[in-house]
Amino acid sequence: MQPMWMAITREVSPTIGRCELTHFKREAIDVERARAQHHAYRECLRRLGLEVMELPAEPDYPDAMFVEDPAVVLDEVAVIARMGVESRRGEAELLARVLKEYRPLQRMSEPATLDGGDVLRAERTLYVGLSARTNAAGIRQLAAETKPFGYRVRPVTVSGCLHLKSGASWVGEETVLVHRPWVDAEAFRGLRVIDVPEGEEQGANVLLVGNTVLVAEGFPRTAESLGKLGREVRTLGIGELMKAEAGLTCSSVIFRVE
Ligand code: GLY
């Protein structure tokens, strides 16, 4: 049977205006506009051939639409994270209830903290940000849980942005897009590193789906440099969601299903 790619998503919470913020100043978020942007994102994933699951909004969890963060889903296992902020920890069980239909689960435990936004997968290597959300114990636990399946874990120091993937993205073919002031690019030695064009650091989070890369609207030189790599580039307006410190990867968790 042909493998299929699944994208789990969750509707924008009506309480998103109370989301966690680490580096951004709080701005009012227009929920309807944010929902329209999220809808367009889901439709884009569908057009790229993914099966998109839409979970309902969770009013008790303002950040719950960022479904990338509560788990690390690999072909063999889903590691349920102990998230870096208390207000989001309950999201992990909500997602675990869905993921258990697709993968065996492993759960991280105290003192570990980890957000999935800190995990950048490059084939069998997991680059993991040591960030405001993910601690050294979280990186060690992820390494222990995934080593039996042949993954190696490489820590990456992150500062000045929320997650590793706020400042670095996998764009395929041994290549990462990196904003070096936020992310220690030395950690990616052996890979090809493309620098985020000056002034476009908020566009460093891009989402690769097959040979197509989704880039947030407003970062034309980033789009151009990814086009030069041979990727098909699609831009999406996510400005309202970005007020919640969102990127393109964090609004879905994408994995293969047989
Ligand atoms: N607002 C996204 C997060 O802080 O986790």
PDB file of C-alpha atoms and ligand atoms in Angstrom:
ATOM      1  CA  MET A   1       0.000   0.000   0.000  1.00  0.00           C
ATOM      2  CA  GLN A   2       1.166   3.552  -0.821  1.00  0.00           C
ATOM      3  CA  PRO A   3       2.218   5.527   2.270  1.00  0.00           C
ATOM      4  CA  MET A   4       0.106   8.588   2.960  1.00  0.00           C
ATOM      5  CA  TRP A   5       1.135  11.758   4.755  1.00  0.00           C
ATOM      6  CA  MET A   6      -1.073  12.929   7.581  1.00  0.00           C
ATOM      7  CA  ALA A   7      -1.139  16.460   9.001  1.00  0.00           C
ATOM      8  CA  ILE A   8      -2.812  16.854  12.367  1.00  0.00           C
ATOM      9  CA  THR A   9      -4.050  20.406  12.927  1.00  0.00           C
ATOM     10  CA  ARG A  10      -6.193  22.086  15.548  1.00  0.00           C
ATOM     11  CA  GLU A  11      -8.564  25.023  15.121  1.00  0.00           C
ATOM     12  CA  VAL A  12      -7.386  28.368  16.540  1.00  0.00           C
ATOM     13  CA  SER A  13      -8.510  28.800  20.137  1.00  0.00           C
ATOM     14  CA  PRO A  14     -10.941  31.661  20.894  1.00  0.00           C
ATOM     15  CA  THR A  15      -8.509  32.517  23.714  1.00  0.00           C
ATOM     16  CA  ILE A  16      -5.404  32.776  21.488  1.00  0.00           C
ATOM     17  CA  GLY A  17      -5.064  36.396  22.592  1.00  0.00           C
ATOM     18  CA  ARG A  18      -3.804  35.027  25.940  1.00  0.00           C
ATOM     19  CA  CYS A  19      -1.123  32.848  24.314  1.00  0.00           C
ATOM     20  CA  GLU A  20       2.360  32.433  25.705  1.00  0.00           C
ATOM     21  CA  LEU A  21       4.876  34.962  24.388  1.00  0.00           C
ATOM     22  CA  THR A  22       8.617  34.740  24.882  1.00  0.00           C
ATOM     23  CA  HIS A  23      10.180  37.375  22.638  1.00  0.00           C
ATOM     24  CA  PHE A  24       7.236  39.230  21.131  1.00  0.00           C
ATOM     25  CA  LYS A  25       5.271  42.130  22.589  1.00  0.00           C
ATOM     26  CA  ARG A  26       1.595  41.306  23.040  1.00  0.00           C
ATOM     27  CA  GLU A  27      -0.642  42.632  20.264  1.00  0.00           C
ATOM     28  CA  ALA A  28      -4.386  42.128  19.915  1.00  0.00           C
ATOM     29  CA  ILE A  29      -5.144  39.079  17.759  1.00  0.00           C
ATOM     30  CA  ASP A  30      -8.216  39.057  15.523  1.00  0.00           C
ATOM     31  CA  VAL A  31      -9.468  35.482  16.059  1.00  0.00           C
ATOM     32  CA  GLU A  32     -11.528  35.383  12.870  1.00  0.00           C
ATOM     33  CA  ARG A  33      -8.599  36.571  10.804  1.00  0.00           C
ATOM     34  CA  ALA A  34      -6.293  34.067  12.512  1.00  0.00           C
ATOM     35  CA  ARG A  35      -8.826  31.317  11.760  1.00  0.00           C
ATOM     36  CA  ALA A  36      -9.033  32.337   8.119  1.00  0.00           C
ATOM     37  CA  GLN A  37      -5.237  32.158   7.845  1.00  0.00           C
ATOM     38  CA  HIS A  38      -5.226  28.754   9.518  1.00  0.00           C
ATOM     39  CA  HIS A  39      -7.958  27.578   7.137  1.00  0.00           C
ATOM     40  CA  ALA A  40      -5.849  28.656   4.142  1.00  0.00           C
ATOM     41  CA  TYR A  41      -2.863  26.804   5.637  1.00  0.00           C
ATOM     42  CA  ARG A  42      -4.903  23.592   5.961  1.00  0.00           C
ATOM     43  CA  GLU A  43      -6.188  23.936   2.415  1.00  0.00           C
ATOM     44  CA  CYS A  44      -2.652  24.428   1.149  1.00  0.00           C
ATOM     45  CA  LEU A  45      -1.552  21.202   2.866  1.00  0.00           C
ATOM     46  CA  ARG A  46      -4.523  19.392   1.284  1.00  0.00           C
ATOM     47  CA  ARG A  47      -3.610  20.675  -2.154  1.00  0.00           C
ATOM     48  CA  LEU A  48      -0.112  19.296  -1.590  1.00  0.00           C
ATOM     49  CA  GLY A  49      -1.646  15.849  -1.099  1.00  0.00           C
ATOM     50  CA  LEU A  50      -1.693  15.542   2.681  1.00  0.00           C
ATOM     51  CA  GLU A  51      -4.581  14.052   4.619  1.00  0.00           C
ATOM     52  CA  VAL A  52      -5.469  16.887   7.008  1.00  0.00           C
ATOM     53  CA  MET A  53      -7.100  16.114  10.349  1.00  0.00           C
ATOM     54  CA  GLU A  54      -8.877  19.065  11.981  1.00  0.00           C
ATOM     55  CA  LEU A  55      -9.158  18.829  15.751  1.00  0.00           C
ATOM     56  CA  PRO A  56     -11.513  21.197  17.578  1.00  0.00           C
ATOM     57  CA  ALA A  57     -10.340  24.384  19.280  1.00  0.00           C
ATOM     58  CA  GLU A  58      -9.421  24.069  22.954  1.00  0.00           C
ATOM     59  CA  PRO A  59     -10.564  27.237  24.768  1.00  0.00           C
ATOM     60  CA  ASP A  60      -8.660  26.227  27.937  1.00  0.00           C
ATOM     61  CA  TYR A  61      -5.408  26.121  25.995  1.00  0.00           C
ATOM     62  CA  PRO A  62      -4.737  29.371  24.103  1.00  0.00           C
ATOM     63  CA  ASP A  63      -1.699  27.861  22.314  1.00  0.00           C
ATOM     64  CA  ALA A  64      -3.222  24.460  21.490  1.00  0.00           C
ATOM     65  CA  MET A  65      -3.291  25.085  17.735  1.00  0.00           C
ATOM     66  CA  PHE A  66       0.505  24.791  17.793  1.00  0.00           C
ATOM     67  CA  VAL A  67       0.263  21.011  17.610  1.00  0.00           C
ATOM     68  CA  GLU A  68       3.896  20.584  16.647  1.00  0.00           C
ATOM     69  CA  ASP A  69       4.977  21.357  20.199  1.00  0.00           C
ATOM     70  CA  PRO A  70       3.447  18.634  22.426  1.00  0.00           C
ATOM     71  CA  ALA A  71       5.051  15.650  20.661  1.00  0.00           C
ATOM     72  CA  VAL A  72       7.881  14.445  18.472  1.00  0.00           C
ATOM     73  CA  VAL A  73       6.429  12.029  15.924  1.00  0.00           C
ATOM     74  CA  LEU A  74       8.840   9.715  14.135  1.00  0.00           C
ATOM     75  CA  ASP A  75       8.132   6.736  11.892  1.00  0.00           C
ATOM     76  CA  GLU A  76       8.542   4.329  14.804  1.00  0.00           C
ATOM     77  CA  VAL A  77       7.280   6.191  17.868  1.00  0.00           C
ATOM     78  CA  ALA A  78       5.637   9.359  19.153  1.00  0.00           C
ATOM     79  CA  VAL A  79       7.454  10.882  22.109  1.00  0.00           C
ATOM     80  CA  ILE A  80       4.979  12.875  24.205  1.00  0.00           C
ATOM     81  CA  ALA A  81       6.799  15.914  25.521  1.00  0.00           C
ATOM     82  CA  ARG A  82       6.763  17.528  28.927  1.00  0.00           C
ATOM     83  CA  MET A  83       6.315  21.038  27.595  1.00  0.00           C
ATOM     84  CA  GLY A  84       8.429  23.981  28.648  1.00  0.00           C
ATOM     85  CA  VAL A  85       5.639  26.153  30.044  1.00  0.00           C
ATOM     86  CA  GLU A  86       3.114  25.027  32.634  1.00  0.00           C
ATOM     87  CA  SER A  87       0.168  26.592  30.779  1.00  0.00           C
ATOM     88  CA  ARG A  88       0.693  24.245  27.811  1.00  0.00           C
ATOM     89  CA  ARG A  89       1.413  20.940  29.608  1.00  0.00           C
ATOM     90  CA  GLY A  90      -2.192  19.712  29.354  1.00  0.00           C
ATOM     91  CA  GLU A  91      -1.984  19.896  25.556  1.00  0.00           C
ATOM     92  CA  ALA A  92       0.278  16.854  25.541  1.00  0.00           C
ATOM     93  CA  GLU A  93      -2.408  14.431  26.740  1.00  0.00           C
ATOM     94  CA  LEU A  94      -4.943  15.888  24.301  1.00  0.00           C
ATOM     95  CA  LEU A  95      -2.617  15.117  21.415  1.00  0.00           C
ATOM     96  CA  ALA A  96      -1.521  11.761  22.850  1.00  0.00           C
ATOM     97  CA  ARG A  97      -5.153  10.572  22.644  1.00  0.00           C
ATOM     98  CA  VAL A  98      -5.009  11.120  18.889  1.00  0.00           C
ATOM     99  CA  LEU A  99      -1.459   9.935  18.264  1.00  0.00           C
ATOM    100  CA  LYS A 100      -1.979   6.604  20.028  1.00  0.00           C
ATOM    101  CA  GLU A 101      -4.026   5.507  17.020  1.00  0.00           C
ATOM    102  CA  TYR A 102      -0.940   5.896  14.819  1.00  0.00           C
ATOM    103  CA  ARG A 103       2.181   5.279  16.894  1.00  0.00           C
ATOM    104  CA  PRO A 104       3.367   3.587  20.091  1.00  0.00           C
ATOM    105  CA  LEU A 105       3.794   6.352  22.682  1.00  0.00           C
ATOM    106  CA  GLN A 106       6.706   7.179  24.996  1.00  0.00           C
ATOM    107  CA  ARG A 107       6.273   9.884  27.613  1.00  0.00           C
ATOM    108  CA  MET A 108       8.914  12.292  28.860  1.00  0.00           C
ATOM    109  CA  SER A 109       9.086  12.924  32.599  1.00  0.00           C
ATOM    110  CA  GLU A 110      10.349  15.503  35.095  1.00  0.00           C
ATOM    111  CA  PRO A 111      12.891  17.162  35.128  1.00  0.00           C
ATOM    112  CA  ALA A 112      12.823  17.070  31.332  1.00  0.00           C
ATOM    113  CA  THR A 113      11.190  19.869  29.388  1.00  0.00           C
ATOM    114  CA  LEU A 114      10.937  19.903  25.607  1.00  0.00           C
ATOM    115  CA  ASP A 115       8.784  21.531  22.933  1.00  0.00           C
ATOM    116  CA  GLY A 116       8.509  19.903  19.519  1.00  0.00           C
ATOM    117  CA  GLY A 117       9.314  23.261  17.924  1.00  0.00           C
ATOM    118  CA  ASP A 118      12.846  22.697  19.178  1.00  0.00           C
ATOM    119  CA  VAL A 119      13.286  19.474  17.204  1.00  0.00           C
ATOM    120  CA  LEU A 120      14.556  19.774  13.638  1.00  0.00           C
ATOM    121  CA  ARG A 121      14.731  16.414  11.905  1.00  0.00           C
ATOM    122  CA  ALA A 122      17.316  15.831   9.191  1.00  0.00           C
ATOM    123  CA  GLU A 123      16.890  12.204   8.105  1.00  0.00           C
ATOM    124  CA  ARG A 124      18.108  10.125  11.119  1.00  0.00           C
ATOM    125  CA  THR A 125      19.537  13.104  13.023  1.00  0.00           C
ATOM    126  CA  LEU A 126      17.428  15.129  15.430  1.00  0.00           C
ATOM    127  CA  TYR A 127      18.853  18.591  16.064  1.00  0.00           C
ATOM    128  CA  VAL A 128      17.364  19.784  19.340  1.00  0.00           C
ATOM    129  CA  GLY A 129      17.394  23.373  20.543  1.00  0.00           C
ATOM    130  CA  LEU A 130      18.581  24.114  24.036  1.00  0.00           C
ATOM    131  CA  SER A 131      16.152  26.977  24.472  1.00  0.00           C
ATOM    132  CA  ALA A 132      13.821  28.786  26.844  1.00  0.00           C
ATOM    133  CA  ARG A 133      11.496  25.745  26.507  1.00  0.00           C
ATOM    134  CA  THR A 134      13.783  22.721  26.150  1.00  0.00           C
ATOM    135  CA  ASN A 135      16.363  21.825  28.783  1.00  0.00           C
ATOM    136  CA  ALA A 136      19.363  19.488  28.811  1.00  0.00           C
ATOM    137  CA  ALA A 137      17.349  16.754  30.555  1.00  0.00           C
ATOM    138  CA  GLY A 138      14.747  16.997  27.785  1.00  0.00           C
ATOM    139  CA  ILE A 139      17.425  16.533  25.146  1.00  0.00           C
ATOM    140  CA  ARG A 140      18.890  13.535  27.043  1.00  0.00           C
ATOM    141  CA  GLN A 141      15.468  11.896  27.386  1.00  0.00           C
ATOM    142  CA  LEU A 142      14.667  12.384  23.717  1.00  0.00           C
ATOM    143  CA  ALA A 143      18.039  10.861  22.826  1.00  0.00           C
ATOM    144  CA  ALA A 144      17.397   7.848  25.073  1.00  0.00           C
ATOM    145  CA  GLU A 145      13.885   7.297  23.664  1.00  0.00           C
ATOM    146  CA  THR A 146      14.948   7.510  20.019  1.00  0.00           C
ATOM    147  CA  LYS A 147      18.393   5.847  20.043  1.00  0.00           C
ATOM    148  CA  PRO A 148      16.894   2.318  19.864  1.00  0.00           C
ATOM    149  CA  PHE A 149      15.354   3.326  16.528  1.00  0.00           C
ATOM    150  CA  GLY A 150      18.677   4.533  15.110  1.00  0.00           C
ATOM    151  CA  TYR A 151      18.319   8.285  15.628  1.00  0.00           C
ATOM    152  CA  ARG A 152      21.143  10.448  16.890  1.00  0.00           C
ATOM    153  CA  VAL A 153      20.508  13.664  18.748  1.00  0.00           C
ATOM    154  CA  ARG A 154      22.589  16.821  18.385  1.00  0.00           C
ATOM    155  CA  PRO A 155      21.993  19.738  20.808  1.00  0.00           C
ATOM    156  CA  VAL A 156      21.916  23.249  19.340  1.00  0.00           C
ATOM    157  CA  THR A 157      22.212  26.401  21.428  1.00  0.00           C
ATOM    158  CA  VAL A 158      19.340  28.821  20.730  1.00  0.00           C
ATOM    159  CA  SER A 159      19.010  32.388  21.982  1.00  0.00           C
ATOM    160  CA  GLY A 160      16.909  35.360  20.961  1.00  0.00           C
ATOM    161  CA  CYS A 161      14.024  33.336  19.551  1.00  0.00           C
ATOM    162  CA  LEU A 162      11.367  30.979  20.888  1.00  0.00           C
ATOM    163  CA  HIS A 163      12.325  27.602  19.429  1.00  0.00           C
ATOM    164  CA  LEU A 164      15.145  26.161  17.330  1.00  0.00           C
ATOM    165  CA  LYS A 165      12.787  26.109  14.358  1.00  0.00           C
ATOM    166  CA  SER A 166      11.996  29.813  14.834  1.00  0.00           C
ATOM    167  CA  GLY A 167      15.532  30.352  13.542  1.00  0.00           C
ATOM    168  CA  ALA A 168      16.372  27.243  11.508  1.00  0.00           C
ATOM    169  CA  SER A 169      14.484  25.038   9.038  1.00  0.00           C
ATOM    170  CA  TRP A 170      15.205  21.826   7.183  1.00  0.00           C
ATOM    171  CA  VAL A 171      14.822  22.455   3.453  1.00  0.00           C
ATOM    172  CA  GLY A 172      15.855  19.007   2.199  1.00  0.00           C
ATOM    173  CA  GLU A 173      18.904  17.606   0.418  1.00  0.00           C
ATOM    174  CA  GLU A 174      21.281  18.057   3.370  1.00  0.00           C
ATOM    175  CA  THR A 175      20.423  21.751   3.611  1.00  0.00           C
ATOM    176  CA  VAL A 176      19.234  23.966   6.462  1.00  0.00           C
ATOM    177  CA  LEU A 177      18.095  27.587   6.392  1.00  0.00           C
ATOM    178  CA  VAL A 178      19.570  29.319   9.453  1.00  0.00           C
ATOM    179  CA  HIS A 179      19.474  32.722  11.141  1.00  0.00           C
ATOM    180  CA  ARG A 180      22.902  32.542  12.773  1.00  0.00           C
ATOM    181  CA  PRO A 181      22.408  35.280  15.410  1.00  0.00           C
ATOM    182  CA  TRP A 182      19.729  33.058  17.030  1.00  0.00           C
ATOM    183  CA  VAL A 183      21.045  29.589  16.357  1.00  0.00           C
ATOM    184  CA  ASP A 184      24.529  28.122  16.742  1.00  0.00           C
ATOM    185  CA  ALA A 185      25.066  27.085  13.114  1.00  0.00           C
ATOM    186  CA  GLU A 186      28.227  25.142  14.091  1.00  0.00           C
ATOM    187  CA  ALA A 187      25.891  22.403  15.286  1.00  0.00           C
ATOM    188  CA  PHE A 188      24.912  21.779  11.658  1.00  0.00           C
ATOM    189  CA  ARG A 189      28.461  21.082  10.472  1.00  0.00           C
ATOM    190  CA  GLY A 190      28.396  18.567   7.645  1.00  0.00           C
ATOM    191  CA  LEU A 191      25.160  20.032   6.289  1.00  0.00           C
ATOM    192  CA  ARG A 192      24.859  22.876   3.804  1.00  0.00           C
ATOM    193  CA  VAL A 193      23.826  26.054   5.632  1.00  0.00           C
ATOM    194  CA  ILE A 194      21.873  28.783   3.804  1.00  0.00           C
ATOM    195  CA  ASP A 195      21.680  32.083   5.647  1.00  0.00           C
ATOM    196  CA  VAL A 196      18.356  33.834   6.138  1.00  0.00           C
ATOM    197  CA  PRO A 197      18.592  37.099   4.166  1.00  0.00           C
ATOM    198  CA  GLU A 198      19.249  40.179   6.278  1.00  0.00           C
ATOM    199  CA  GLY A 199      16.107  41.694   7.758  1.00  0.00           C
ATOM    200  CA  GLU A 200      13.999  38.560   7.090  1.00  0.00           C
ATOM    201  CA  GLU A 201      14.740  36.638  10.293  1.00  0.00           C
ATOM    202  CA  GLN A 202      11.035  36.294  11.134  1.00  0.00           C
ATOM    203  CA  GLY A 203      10.737  34.267   7.936  1.00  0.00           C
ATOM    204  CA  ALA A 204      13.320  31.662   8.973  1.00  0.00           C
ATOM    205  CA  ASN A 205      10.623  29.118   9.807  1.00  0.00           C
ATOM    206  CA  VAL A 206       9.593  27.436   6.560  1.00  0.00           C
ATOM    207  CA  LEU A 207       7.814  24.134   6.002  1.00  0.00           C
ATOM    208  CA  LEU A 208       9.042  21.587   3.487  1.00  0.00           C
ATOM    209  CA  VAL A 209       6.375  19.266   2.045  1.00  0.00           C
ATOM    210  CA  GLY A 210       7.803  17.036  -0.664  1.00  0.00           C
ATOM    211  CA  ASN A 211       9.667  19.419  -2.980  1.00  0.00           C
ATOM    212  CA  THR A 212       7.467  22.372  -2.029  1.00  0.00           C
ATOM    213  CA  VAL A 213       8.479  24.826   0.629  1.00  0.00           C
ATOM    214  CA  LEU A 214       5.933  27.054   2.338  1.00  0.00           C
ATOM    215  CA  VAL A 215       7.274  30.508   3.211  1.00  0.00           C
ATOM    216  CA  ALA A 216       5.438  33.165   5.198  1.00  0.00           C
ATOM    217  CA  GLU A 217       4.297  36.152   3.137  1.00  0.00           C
ATOM    218  CA  GLY A 218       6.558  39.182   3.473  1.00  0.00           C
ATOM    219  CA  PHE A 219       9.937  37.458   3.109  1.00  0.00           C
ATOM    220  CA  PRO A 220      10.628  37.685  -0.644  1.00  0.00           C
ATOM    221  CA  ARG A 221      14.391  37.194  -0.543  1.00  0.00           C
ATOM    222  CA  THR A 222      13.990  34.050   1.567  1.00  0.00           C
ATOM    223  CA  ALA A 223      11.490  32.750  -0.993  1.00  0.00           C
ATOM    224  CA  GLU A 224      13.867  33.626  -3.810  1.00  0.00           C
ATOM    225  CA  SER A 225      16.838  31.868  -2.220  1.00  0.00           C
ATOM    226  CA  LEU A 226      14.777  28.696  -1.649  1.00  0.00           C
ATOM    227  CA  GLY A 227      13.551  28.855  -5.247  1.00  0.00           C
ATOM    228  CA  LYS A 228      17.170  28.923  -6.379  1.00  0.00           C
ATOM    229  CA  LEU A 229      17.690  25.636  -4.545  1.00  0.00           C
ATOM    230  CA  GLY A 230      15.139  24.068  -6.873  1.00  0.00           C
ATOM    231  CA  ARG A 231      12.208  24.037  -4.473  1.00  0.00           C
ATOM    232  CA  GLU A 232       8.743  25.027  -5.543  1.00  0.00           C
ATOM    233  CA  VAL A 233       7.885  27.950  -3.267  1.00  0.00           C
ATOM    234  CA  ARG A 234       4.415  28.853  -2.007  1.00  0.00           C
ATOM    235  CA  THR A 235       3.819  31.852   0.207  1.00  0.00           C
ATOM    236  CA  LEU A 236       1.113  31.985   2.830  1.00  0.00           C
ATOM    237  CA  GLY A 237      -0.181  34.968   4.794  1.00  0.00           C
ATOM    238  CA  ILE A 238       0.127  34.093   8.486  1.00  0.00           C
ATOM    239  CA  GLY A 239       0.621  37.588   9.918  1.00  0.00           C
ATOM    240  CA  GLU A 240      -2.195  37.300  12.467  1.00  0.00           C
ATOM    241  CA  LEU A 241      -0.907  33.934  13.694  1.00  0.00           C
ATOM    242  CA  MET A 242       2.637  35.298  13.859  1.00  0.00           C
ATOM    243  CA  LYS A 243       1.484  37.702  16.592  1.00  0.00           C
ATOM    244  CA  ALA A 244       1.278  34.532  18.726  1.00  0.00           C
ATOM    245  CA  GLU A 245       4.917  33.722  17.831  1.00  0.00           C
ATOM    246  CA  ALA A 246       3.770  31.194  15.241  1.00  0.00           C
ATOM    247  CA  GLY A 247       5.675  29.874  12.278  1.00  0.00           C
ATOM    248  CA  LEU A 248       4.632  27.547   9.471  1.00  0.00           C
ATOM    249  CA  THR A 249       5.836  24.298  11.030  1.00  0.00           C
ATOM    250  CA  CYS A 250       4.162  24.702  14.396  1.00  0.00           C
ATOM    251  CA  SER A 251       0.567  24.642  13.134  1.00  0.00           C
ATOM    252  CA  SER A 252       0.692  20.990  12.099  1.00  0.00           C
ATOM    253  CA  VAL A 253       2.327  17.726  13.007  1.00  0.00           C
ATOM    254  CA  ILE A 254       3.088  15.803   9.827  1.00  0.00           C
ATOM    255  CA  PHE A 255       3.907  12.104   9.666  1.00  0.00           C
ATOM    256  CA  ARG A 256       3.654   9.096   7.413  1.00  0.00           C
ATOM    257  CA  VAL A 257       0.844   6.592   7.760  1.00  0.00           C
ATOM    258  CA  GLU A 258       0.740   3.244   5.951  1.00  0.00           C
TER     259      GLU A 258
HETATM  260  N1  GLY B   1       2.736  31.148  21.525  1.00  0.00           N
HETATM  261  C1  GLY B   1       3.468  29.960  21.216  1.00  0.00           C
HETATM  262  C2  GLY B   1       4.204  29.492  22.397  1.00  0.00           C
HETATM  263  O1  GLY B   1       4.683  30.333  23.103  1.00  0.00           O
HETATM  264  O2  GLY B   1       4.344  28.339  22.718  1.00  0.00           O
END
